[in-house]
XYZ file of C-alpha atoms in Angstrom:
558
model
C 14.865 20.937 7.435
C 13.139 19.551 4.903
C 10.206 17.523 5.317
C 7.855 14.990 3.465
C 4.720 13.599 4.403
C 2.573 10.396 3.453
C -1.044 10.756 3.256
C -3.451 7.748 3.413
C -5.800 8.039 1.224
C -7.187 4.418 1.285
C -7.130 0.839 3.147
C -7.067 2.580 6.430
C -9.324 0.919 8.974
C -10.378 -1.115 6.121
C -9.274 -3.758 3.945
C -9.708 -2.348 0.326
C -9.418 1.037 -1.252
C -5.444 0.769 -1.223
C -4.143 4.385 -1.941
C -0.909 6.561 -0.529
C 0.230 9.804 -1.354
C 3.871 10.479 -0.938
C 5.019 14.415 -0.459
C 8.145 15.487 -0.663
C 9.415 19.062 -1.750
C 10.032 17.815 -5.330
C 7.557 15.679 -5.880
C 4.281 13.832 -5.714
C 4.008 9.751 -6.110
C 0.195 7.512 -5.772
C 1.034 4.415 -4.401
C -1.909 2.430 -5.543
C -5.371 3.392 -6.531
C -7.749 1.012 -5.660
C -11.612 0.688 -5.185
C -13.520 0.748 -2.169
C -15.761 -2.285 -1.280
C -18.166 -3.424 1.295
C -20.198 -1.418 3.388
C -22.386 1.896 2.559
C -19.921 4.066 4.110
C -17.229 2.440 2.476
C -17.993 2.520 -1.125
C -19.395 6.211 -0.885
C -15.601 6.821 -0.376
C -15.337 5.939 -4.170
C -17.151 9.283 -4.981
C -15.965 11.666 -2.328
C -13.750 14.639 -4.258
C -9.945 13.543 -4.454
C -8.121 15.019 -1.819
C -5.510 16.458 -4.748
C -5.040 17.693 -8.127
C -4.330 14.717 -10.256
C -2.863 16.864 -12.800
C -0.031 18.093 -9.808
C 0.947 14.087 -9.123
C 4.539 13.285 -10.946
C 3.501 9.200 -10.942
C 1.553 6.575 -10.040
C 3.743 3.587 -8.790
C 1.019 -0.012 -8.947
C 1.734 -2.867 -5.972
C -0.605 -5.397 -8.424
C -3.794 -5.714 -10.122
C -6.619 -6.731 -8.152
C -9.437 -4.072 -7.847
C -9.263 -2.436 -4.572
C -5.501 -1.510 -5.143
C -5.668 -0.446 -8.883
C -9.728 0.526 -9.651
C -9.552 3.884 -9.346
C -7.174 4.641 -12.094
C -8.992 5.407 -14.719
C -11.138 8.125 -12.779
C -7.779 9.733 -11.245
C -6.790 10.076 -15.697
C -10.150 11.204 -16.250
C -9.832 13.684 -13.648
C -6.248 15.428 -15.143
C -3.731 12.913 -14.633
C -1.122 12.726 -17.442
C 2.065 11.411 -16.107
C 3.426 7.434 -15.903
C 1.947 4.586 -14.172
C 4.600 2.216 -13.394
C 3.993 -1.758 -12.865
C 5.493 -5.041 -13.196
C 4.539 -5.973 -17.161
C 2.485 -9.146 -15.151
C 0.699 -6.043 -13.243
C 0.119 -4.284 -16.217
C -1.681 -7.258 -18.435
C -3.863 -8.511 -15.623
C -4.408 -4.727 -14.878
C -5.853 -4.306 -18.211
C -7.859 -7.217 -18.174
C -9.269 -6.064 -14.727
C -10.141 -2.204 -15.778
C -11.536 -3.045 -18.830
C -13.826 -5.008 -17.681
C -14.757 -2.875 -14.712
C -15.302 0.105 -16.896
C -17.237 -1.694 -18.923
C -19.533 -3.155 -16.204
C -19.894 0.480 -14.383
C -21.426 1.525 -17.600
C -23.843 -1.284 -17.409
C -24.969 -0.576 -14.143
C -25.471 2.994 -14.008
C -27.390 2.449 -17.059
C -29.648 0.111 -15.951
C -30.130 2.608 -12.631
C -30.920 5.688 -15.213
C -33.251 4.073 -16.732
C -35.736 2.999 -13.273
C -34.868 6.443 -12.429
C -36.610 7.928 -15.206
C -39.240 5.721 -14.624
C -39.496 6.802 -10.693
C -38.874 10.312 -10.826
C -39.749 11.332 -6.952
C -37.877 7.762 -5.765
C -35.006 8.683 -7.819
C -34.803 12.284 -6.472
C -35.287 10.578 -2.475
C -32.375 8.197 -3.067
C -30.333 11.363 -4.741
C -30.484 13.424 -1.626
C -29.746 10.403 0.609
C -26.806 10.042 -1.452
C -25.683 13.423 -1.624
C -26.178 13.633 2.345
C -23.863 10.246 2.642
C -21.175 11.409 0.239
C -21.045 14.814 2.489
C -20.666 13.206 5.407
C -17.741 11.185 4.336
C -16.398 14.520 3.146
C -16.692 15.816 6.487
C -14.873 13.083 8.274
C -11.966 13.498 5.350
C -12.106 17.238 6.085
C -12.048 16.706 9.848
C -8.434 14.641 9.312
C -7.353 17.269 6.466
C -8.073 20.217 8.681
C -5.864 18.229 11.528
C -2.771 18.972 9.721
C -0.003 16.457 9.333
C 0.966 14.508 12.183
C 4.697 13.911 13.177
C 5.638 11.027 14.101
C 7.694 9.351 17.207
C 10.971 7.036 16.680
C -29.752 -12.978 9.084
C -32.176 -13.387 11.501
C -34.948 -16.139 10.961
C -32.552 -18.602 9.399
C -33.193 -18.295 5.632
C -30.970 -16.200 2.875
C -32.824 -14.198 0.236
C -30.983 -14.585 -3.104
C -32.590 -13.820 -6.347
C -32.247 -11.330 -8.957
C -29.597 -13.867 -10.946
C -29.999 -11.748 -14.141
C -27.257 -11.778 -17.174
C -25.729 -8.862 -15.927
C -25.048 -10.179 -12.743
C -24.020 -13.371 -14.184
C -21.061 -11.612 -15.954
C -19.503 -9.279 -13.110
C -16.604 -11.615 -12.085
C -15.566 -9.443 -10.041
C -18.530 -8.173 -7.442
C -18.217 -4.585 -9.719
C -22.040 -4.179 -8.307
C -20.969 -4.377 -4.761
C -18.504 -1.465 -5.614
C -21.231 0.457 -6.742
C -23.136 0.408 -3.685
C -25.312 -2.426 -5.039
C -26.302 -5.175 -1.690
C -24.085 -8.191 -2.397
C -26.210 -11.025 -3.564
C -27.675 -12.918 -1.090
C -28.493 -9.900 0.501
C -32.057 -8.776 1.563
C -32.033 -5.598 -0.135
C -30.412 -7.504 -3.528
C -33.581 -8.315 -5.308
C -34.882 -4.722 -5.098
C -31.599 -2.990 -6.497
C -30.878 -5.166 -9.040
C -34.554 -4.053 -10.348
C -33.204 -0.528 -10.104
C -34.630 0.151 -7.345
C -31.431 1.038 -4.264
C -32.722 0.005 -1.403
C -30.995 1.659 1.521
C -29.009 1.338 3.546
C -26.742 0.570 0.622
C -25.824 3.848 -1.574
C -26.526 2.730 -5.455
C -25.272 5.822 -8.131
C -26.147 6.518 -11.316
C -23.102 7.576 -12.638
C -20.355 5.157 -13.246
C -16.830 6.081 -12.015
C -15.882 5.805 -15.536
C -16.752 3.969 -18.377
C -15.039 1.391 -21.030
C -13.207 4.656 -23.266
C -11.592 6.029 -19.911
C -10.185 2.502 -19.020
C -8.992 2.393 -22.359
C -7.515 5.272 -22.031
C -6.157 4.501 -18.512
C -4.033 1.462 -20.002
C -1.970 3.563 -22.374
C -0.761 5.535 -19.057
C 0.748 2.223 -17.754
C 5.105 1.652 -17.842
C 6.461 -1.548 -17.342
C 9.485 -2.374 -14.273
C 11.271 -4.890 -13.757
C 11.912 -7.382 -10.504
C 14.909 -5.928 -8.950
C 15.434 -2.833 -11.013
C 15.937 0.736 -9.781
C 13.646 3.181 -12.012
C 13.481 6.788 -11.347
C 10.241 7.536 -10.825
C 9.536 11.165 -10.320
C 12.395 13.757 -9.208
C 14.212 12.508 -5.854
C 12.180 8.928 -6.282
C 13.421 6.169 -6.683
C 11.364 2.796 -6.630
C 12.381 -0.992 -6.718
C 9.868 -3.523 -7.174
C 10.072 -6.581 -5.849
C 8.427 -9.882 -6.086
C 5.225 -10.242 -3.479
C 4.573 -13.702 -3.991
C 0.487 -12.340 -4.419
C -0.573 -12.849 -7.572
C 1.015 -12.919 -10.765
C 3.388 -9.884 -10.699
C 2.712 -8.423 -7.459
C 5.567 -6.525 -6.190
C 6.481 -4.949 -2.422
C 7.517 -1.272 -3.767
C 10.740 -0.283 -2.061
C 10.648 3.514 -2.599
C 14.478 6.031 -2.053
C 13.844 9.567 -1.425
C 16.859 11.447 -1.990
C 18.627 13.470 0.349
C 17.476 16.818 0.239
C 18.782 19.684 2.566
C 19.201 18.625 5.978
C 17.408 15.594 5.282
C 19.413 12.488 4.425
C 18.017 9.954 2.475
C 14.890 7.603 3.465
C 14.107 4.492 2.557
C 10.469 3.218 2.319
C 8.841 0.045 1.918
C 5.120 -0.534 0.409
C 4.057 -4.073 1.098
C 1.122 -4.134 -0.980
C -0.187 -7.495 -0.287
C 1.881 -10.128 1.042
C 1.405 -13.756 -0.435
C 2.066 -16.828 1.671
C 5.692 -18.955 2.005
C 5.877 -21.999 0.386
C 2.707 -21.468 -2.318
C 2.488 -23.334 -5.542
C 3.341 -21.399 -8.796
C 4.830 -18.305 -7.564
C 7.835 -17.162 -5.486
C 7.839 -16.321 -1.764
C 7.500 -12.789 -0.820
C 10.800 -11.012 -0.888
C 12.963 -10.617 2.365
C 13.732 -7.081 3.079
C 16.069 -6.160 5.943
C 16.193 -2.272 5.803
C 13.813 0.422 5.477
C 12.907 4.030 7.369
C 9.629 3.436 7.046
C 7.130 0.224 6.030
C 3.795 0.340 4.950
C 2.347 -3.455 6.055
C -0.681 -5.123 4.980
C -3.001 -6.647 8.013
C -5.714 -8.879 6.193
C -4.816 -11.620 8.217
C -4.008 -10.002 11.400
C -4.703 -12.614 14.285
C -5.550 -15.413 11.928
C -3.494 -18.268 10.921
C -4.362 -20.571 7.478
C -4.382 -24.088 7.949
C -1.227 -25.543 6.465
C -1.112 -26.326 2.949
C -0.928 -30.238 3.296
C -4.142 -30.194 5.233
C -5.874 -28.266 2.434
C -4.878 -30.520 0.131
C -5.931 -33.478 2.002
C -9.524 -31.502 2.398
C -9.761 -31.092 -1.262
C -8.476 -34.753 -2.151
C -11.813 -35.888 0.653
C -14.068 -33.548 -1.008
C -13.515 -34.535 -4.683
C -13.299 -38.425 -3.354
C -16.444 -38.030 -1.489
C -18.009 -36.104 -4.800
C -17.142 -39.226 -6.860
C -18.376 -41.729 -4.505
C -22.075 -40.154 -4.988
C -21.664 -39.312 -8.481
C -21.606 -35.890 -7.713
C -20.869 -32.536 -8.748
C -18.033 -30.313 -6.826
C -18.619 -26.881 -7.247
C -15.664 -24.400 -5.977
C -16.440 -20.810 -6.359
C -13.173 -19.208 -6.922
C -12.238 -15.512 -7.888
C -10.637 -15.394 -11.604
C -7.093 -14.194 -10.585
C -4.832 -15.840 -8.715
C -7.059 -18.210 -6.521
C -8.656 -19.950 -9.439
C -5.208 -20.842 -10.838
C -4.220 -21.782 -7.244
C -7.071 -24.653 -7.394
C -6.289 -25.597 -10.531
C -2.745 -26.088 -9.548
C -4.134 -28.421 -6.875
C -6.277 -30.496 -8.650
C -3.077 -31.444 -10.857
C -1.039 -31.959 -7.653
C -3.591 -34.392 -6.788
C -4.049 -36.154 -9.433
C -0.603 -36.681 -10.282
C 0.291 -37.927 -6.745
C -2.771 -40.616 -7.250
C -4.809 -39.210 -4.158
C -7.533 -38.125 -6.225
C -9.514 -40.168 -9.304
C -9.669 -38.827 -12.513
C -12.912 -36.371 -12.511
C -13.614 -33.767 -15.134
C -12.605 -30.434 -14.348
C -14.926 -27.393 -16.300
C -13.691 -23.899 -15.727
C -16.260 -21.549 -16.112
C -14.952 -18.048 -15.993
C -14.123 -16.289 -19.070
C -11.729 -13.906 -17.196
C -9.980 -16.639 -15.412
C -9.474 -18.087 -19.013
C -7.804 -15.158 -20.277
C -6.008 -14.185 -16.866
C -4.318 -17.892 -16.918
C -3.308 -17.088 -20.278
C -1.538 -14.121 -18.982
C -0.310 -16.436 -16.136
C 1.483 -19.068 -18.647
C 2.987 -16.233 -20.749
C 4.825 -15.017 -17.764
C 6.941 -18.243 -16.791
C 9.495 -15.855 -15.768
C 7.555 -15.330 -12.070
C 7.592 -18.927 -11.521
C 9.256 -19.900 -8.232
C 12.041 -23.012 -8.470
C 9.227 -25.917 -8.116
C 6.947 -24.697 -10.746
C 9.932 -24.235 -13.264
C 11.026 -27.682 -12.671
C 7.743 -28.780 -14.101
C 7.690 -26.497 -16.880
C 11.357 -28.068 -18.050
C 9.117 -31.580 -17.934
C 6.444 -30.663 -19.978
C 3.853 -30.457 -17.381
C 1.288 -27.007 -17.089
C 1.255 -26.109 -13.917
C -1.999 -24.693 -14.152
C -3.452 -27.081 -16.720
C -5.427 -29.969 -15.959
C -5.734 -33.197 -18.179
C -8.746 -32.790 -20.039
C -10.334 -29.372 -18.604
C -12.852 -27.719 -20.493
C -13.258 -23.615 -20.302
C -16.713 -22.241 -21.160
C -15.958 -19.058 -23.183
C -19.614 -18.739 -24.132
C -22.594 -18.686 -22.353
C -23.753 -21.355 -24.083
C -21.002 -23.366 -22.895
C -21.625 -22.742 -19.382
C -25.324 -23.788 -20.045
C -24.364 -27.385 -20.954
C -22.665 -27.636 -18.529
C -25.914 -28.033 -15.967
C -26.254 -31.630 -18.200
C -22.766 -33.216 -17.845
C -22.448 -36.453 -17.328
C -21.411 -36.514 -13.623
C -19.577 -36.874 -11.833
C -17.311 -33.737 -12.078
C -15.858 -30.400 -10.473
C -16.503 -26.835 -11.441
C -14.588 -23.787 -11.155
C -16.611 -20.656 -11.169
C -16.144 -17.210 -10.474
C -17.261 -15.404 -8.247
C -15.361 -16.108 -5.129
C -17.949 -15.148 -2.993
C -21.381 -15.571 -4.625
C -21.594 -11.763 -5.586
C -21.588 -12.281 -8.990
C -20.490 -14.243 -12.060
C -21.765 -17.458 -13.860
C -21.090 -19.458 -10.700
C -24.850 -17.898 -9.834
C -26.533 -19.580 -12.028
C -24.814 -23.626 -11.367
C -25.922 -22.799 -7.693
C -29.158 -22.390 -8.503
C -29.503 -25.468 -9.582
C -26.915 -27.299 -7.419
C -28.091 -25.883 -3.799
C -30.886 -28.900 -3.516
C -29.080 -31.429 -5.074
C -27.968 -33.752 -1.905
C -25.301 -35.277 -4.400
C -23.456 -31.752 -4.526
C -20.915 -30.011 -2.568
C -20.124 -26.380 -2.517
C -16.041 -26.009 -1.259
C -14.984 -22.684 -0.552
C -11.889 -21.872 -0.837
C -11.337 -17.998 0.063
C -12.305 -15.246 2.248
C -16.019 -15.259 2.258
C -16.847 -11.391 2.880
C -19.690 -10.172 5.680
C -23.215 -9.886 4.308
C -22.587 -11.786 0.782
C -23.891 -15.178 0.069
C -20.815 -16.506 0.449
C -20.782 -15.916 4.054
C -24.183 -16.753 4.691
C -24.347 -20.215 3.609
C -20.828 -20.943 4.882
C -22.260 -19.814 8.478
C -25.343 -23.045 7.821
C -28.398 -21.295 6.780
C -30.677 -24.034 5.419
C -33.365 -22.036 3.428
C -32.424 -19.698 0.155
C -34.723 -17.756 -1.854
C -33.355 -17.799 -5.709
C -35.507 -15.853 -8.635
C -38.786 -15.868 -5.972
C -38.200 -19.252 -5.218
C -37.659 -21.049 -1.678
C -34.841 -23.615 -1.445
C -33.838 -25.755 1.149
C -30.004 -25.596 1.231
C -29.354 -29.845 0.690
C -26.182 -29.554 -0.863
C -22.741 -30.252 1.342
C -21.377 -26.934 2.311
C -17.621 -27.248 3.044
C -15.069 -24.622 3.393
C -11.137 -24.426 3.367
C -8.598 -21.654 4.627
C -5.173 -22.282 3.431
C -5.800 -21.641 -0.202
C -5.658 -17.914 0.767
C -3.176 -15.594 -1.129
C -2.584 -13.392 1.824
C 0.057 -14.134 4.339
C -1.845 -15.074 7.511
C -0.484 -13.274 10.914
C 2.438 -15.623 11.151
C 3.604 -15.092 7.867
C 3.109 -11.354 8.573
C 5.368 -11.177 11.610
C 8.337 -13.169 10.252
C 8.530 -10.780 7.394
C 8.677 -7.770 9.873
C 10.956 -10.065 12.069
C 13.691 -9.752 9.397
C 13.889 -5.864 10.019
C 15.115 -6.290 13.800
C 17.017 -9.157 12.884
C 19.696 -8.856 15.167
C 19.086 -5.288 16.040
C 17.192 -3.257 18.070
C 15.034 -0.235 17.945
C 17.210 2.869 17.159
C 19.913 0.656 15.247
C 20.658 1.969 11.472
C 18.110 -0.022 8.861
C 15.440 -0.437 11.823
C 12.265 0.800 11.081
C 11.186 4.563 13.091
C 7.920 3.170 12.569
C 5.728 0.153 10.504
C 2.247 1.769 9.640
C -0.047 -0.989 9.823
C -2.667 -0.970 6.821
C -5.083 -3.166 4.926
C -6.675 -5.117 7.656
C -10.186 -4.367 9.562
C -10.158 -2.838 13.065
C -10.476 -6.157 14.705
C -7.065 -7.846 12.689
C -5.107 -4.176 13.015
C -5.734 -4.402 17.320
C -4.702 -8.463 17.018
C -1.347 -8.052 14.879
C -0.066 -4.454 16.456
C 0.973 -5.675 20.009
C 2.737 -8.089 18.262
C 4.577 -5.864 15.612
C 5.278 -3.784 18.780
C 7.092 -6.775 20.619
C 9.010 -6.941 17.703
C 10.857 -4.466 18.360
C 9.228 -1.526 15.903
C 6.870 1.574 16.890
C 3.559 0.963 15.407
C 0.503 3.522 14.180
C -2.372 2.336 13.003
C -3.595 5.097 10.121
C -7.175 6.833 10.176
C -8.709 7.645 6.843
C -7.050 10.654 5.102
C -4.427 10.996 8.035
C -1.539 12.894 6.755
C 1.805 12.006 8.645
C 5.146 14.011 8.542
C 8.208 11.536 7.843
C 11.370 12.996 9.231
């Protein structure tokens, strides 16, 4: 009989790093290709040798554009790929926008680490063999999964923050590119140091960047556009459908046909990439799918549940009131795709419904400028409520009056506003990005509030002053943390574990394990340890066999 295997190759055990290699006897297909973040031992996965020949893979098939499911695509073409990289055309522009900008940040970095290391030869040559011995043993624990064959399958302390080192490098990487690198977040200890050039361990800092600007460049030209809802033949026996994820702006679940072949019949699988939540502004609901072999589901969420979206709203409408009332400023760190359009969207809402006054709104992100340009170009992924305003007049993402900051001199004035007002800044999570420097000068102010919006990461500044630490140390100097730090969950883009199960639930919808379109098992992906053991007992009572993937497990599908 013939037999194909998936190997995981990425978000396994972890939340980012999204990458699956599909087998079969005629064919090879990369589902994503994304970066890994975080921890030491996490982002020295970025550099471990691919576990195959790019040159032998047929196609790369994209869920959506954020970094940890589509960074590591312009190594893989660097490395001998040559074939198609198929995408929604939403995918593909914010895609572009996202590897650009990466590539060009990587080269930033590693040139910024050459140059201490000339500077401290015998430092540089310690920190080389400590990250020669990390990168070895993540190649042993690939090899130790490798060697298993495939598997068949069954039907900080003291109370103060250190945060300097806000340099203009940092204050342009949007998208915590540093972290990636093996740079400490900011806000971390060991960030001052590294940012000097100096990698302070335990965190692995390299010299060489994954790639540069050139090889993104030449990454984007690889990229094919796909339509919601469209069968395209994407390597020999493969067939993929994309369909809407409800994420961000052209997300897709992949639904991916492997012909029959030999005794084999034909198998259905299903790629959930990442899940967006039911009922959120702008864009559709993630797609119900009732039938599928085999599904791949995202865990982010697992044993968490957002607060429900009226609640956020009335959290926001308190926070910009309260803001007013003192003459304030609001600052919302927000990441540049997808969430900062999300807050935007609110703000509107708001105002239009009269539970907000009119406040200025400055958005000061030069990626989330251009990525809500893609945004308003692509109308098309609009879900019913969103169009309905678009056939008014109304920008769903616009705000009367806002002002974007394209240059840095534009975010500089904005320190001297006339208050009160809100700003938008990325990053997300304090790692990087303008939205550094307005906290510098915001995080004593007792007339200013700090919302956040989003996942706030372990170990970044984010987290750390969302857990109440009242001290902060910013370019050498001590601050008491005055400001109002507030916090809200349901502007997430993930489903939350709710969300999660009902999509599964539609699989066993009036069937039972065994019955035809039931699937022999739903790998559970994309989620830390602690959210995988939450959401797989209840996956299992469900209905559906569960495993829970180890890094560079290879699994034989029947």
């Amino acid at each position: 009989m013939s037999a194909m295997e998936i190997h995981f190759l990425g978000a396994a055990n972890t939340v980012t790093g999204s990458q699956f290699l599909l087998i079969t006897d005629r064919a090879k297909v990369l589902i994503d290709c994304g970066m890994f973040q975080g921890g030491p031992h996490e982002v020295v996965r970025n550099h471990v040798p691919l576990a195959y020949d790019p040159a032998t893979l047929d196609a790369i098939v994209l869920t959506h554009a954020h970094l940890d499911h589509c960074g590591l695509i312009p190594h893989i073409v660097a490395e001998g790929y040559g074939g198609p990289i198929y995408a929604t055309k939403g995918t593909i522009e914010l895609a572009g926008l996202v590897l650009l900008d990466s590539g060009k940040l990587q080269e930033e970095f590693a040139k910024r680490q050459r140059h201490w290391a000339l500077k401290h030869p015998d430092k540089a040559a310690r920190e080389e063999q400590r990250e020669e011995q990390d990168i070895e043993q993540q190649e042993q624990l690939a090899k130790m999964e490798d060697d298993g064959g495939p598997r068949a399958v069954d039907a900080t302390p003291g109370g103060s923050v250190i945060a300097s080192g806000v340099d203009e490098l940092t204050l342009r990487d949007e998208q915590g590119v540093s972290t990636r690198m093996g740079f400490p977040p900011f806000g971390n200890p060991n960030h001052v140091a590294a940012m000097a050039g100096n990698p302070a361990q335990p965190n692995l800092v390299l010299e060489e960047p994954l790639y540069d600007l050139p090889q993104a460049q030449s990454a984007i030209t690889h990229f094919r556009p796909v339509g919601y809802e469209t069968q395209q033949v994407v390597a020999p026996g493969i067939t993929a459908i994309f369909h809407d994820a409800g994420h961000i702006l052209g997300s897709s679940i992949v639904e991916l046909t492997v012909a029959a072949e030999g005794d084999r019949p034909a198998r259905t699988l299903i790629f959930s990439g990442d899940l967006g939540r039911t009922d959120a502004p702008i864009l559709r609901d993630p797609t119900v799918i009732r039938e599928a072999d085999y599904v791949l589901v995202e865990s982010t969420y697992g044993g968490r549940e957002h607060e429900p979206e009226e609640d956020s709203l009335d959290q926001l409408a308190q926070a910009i009131k309260d803001v007013a009332a003192e003459n304030g400023v609001l600052l919302i760190p927000a990441f540049a795709i997808g969430r900062t359009q999300e807050v935007v969207w609110a703000l509107n809402h708001l105002l239009d419904a009269g539970r907000i006054p009119k406040i200025k709104l400055y958005l000061d992100s030069p990626m989330a400028s251009k990525a809500s340009t893609i945004y308003r170009e692509h109308t098309d992924y609009y879900d019913a409520e969103t169009a309905a305003l678009l056939n008014k007049g109304e920008g769903p993402i616009d705000y009367p009056g806002q002002r974007e900051t394209p240059l840095a001199a534009d975010s500089q004035r904005v320190d001297v506003a006339e208050r009160p007002y809100v700003l938008v800044a990325s990053n997300g999570m304090l790692t990087g990005g303008r939205v550094l420097a307005h906290l510098r000068r915001l995080i004593g102010d007792t007339k200013a509030m700090i919302l956040f919006v989003g996942y706030q990461g372990e170990g970044t500044l984010g987290a750390i002053l969302q857990a109440g630490l009242k001290t902060a140390r910013i370019d050498g100097q001590e601050y008491t943390v005055r400001c109002a730090v507030r916090s809200i969950s349901g502007f997430s883009a993930h489903a939350d574990e709710p969300g999660l199960l009902a999509w599964l639930g539609h699989f066993t919808e009036g069937r039972k394990a065994g019955d035809p379109g039931v699937p022999k098992r739903v790998f559970i992906v994309h989620g830390d340890p602690d959210a995988q053991q939450a959401l797989e007992p209840k996956i299992q009572a469900l209905g559906l066999p569960t495993l829970v993937p180890k890094w560079h497990q290879r699994v034989v599908l029947d």
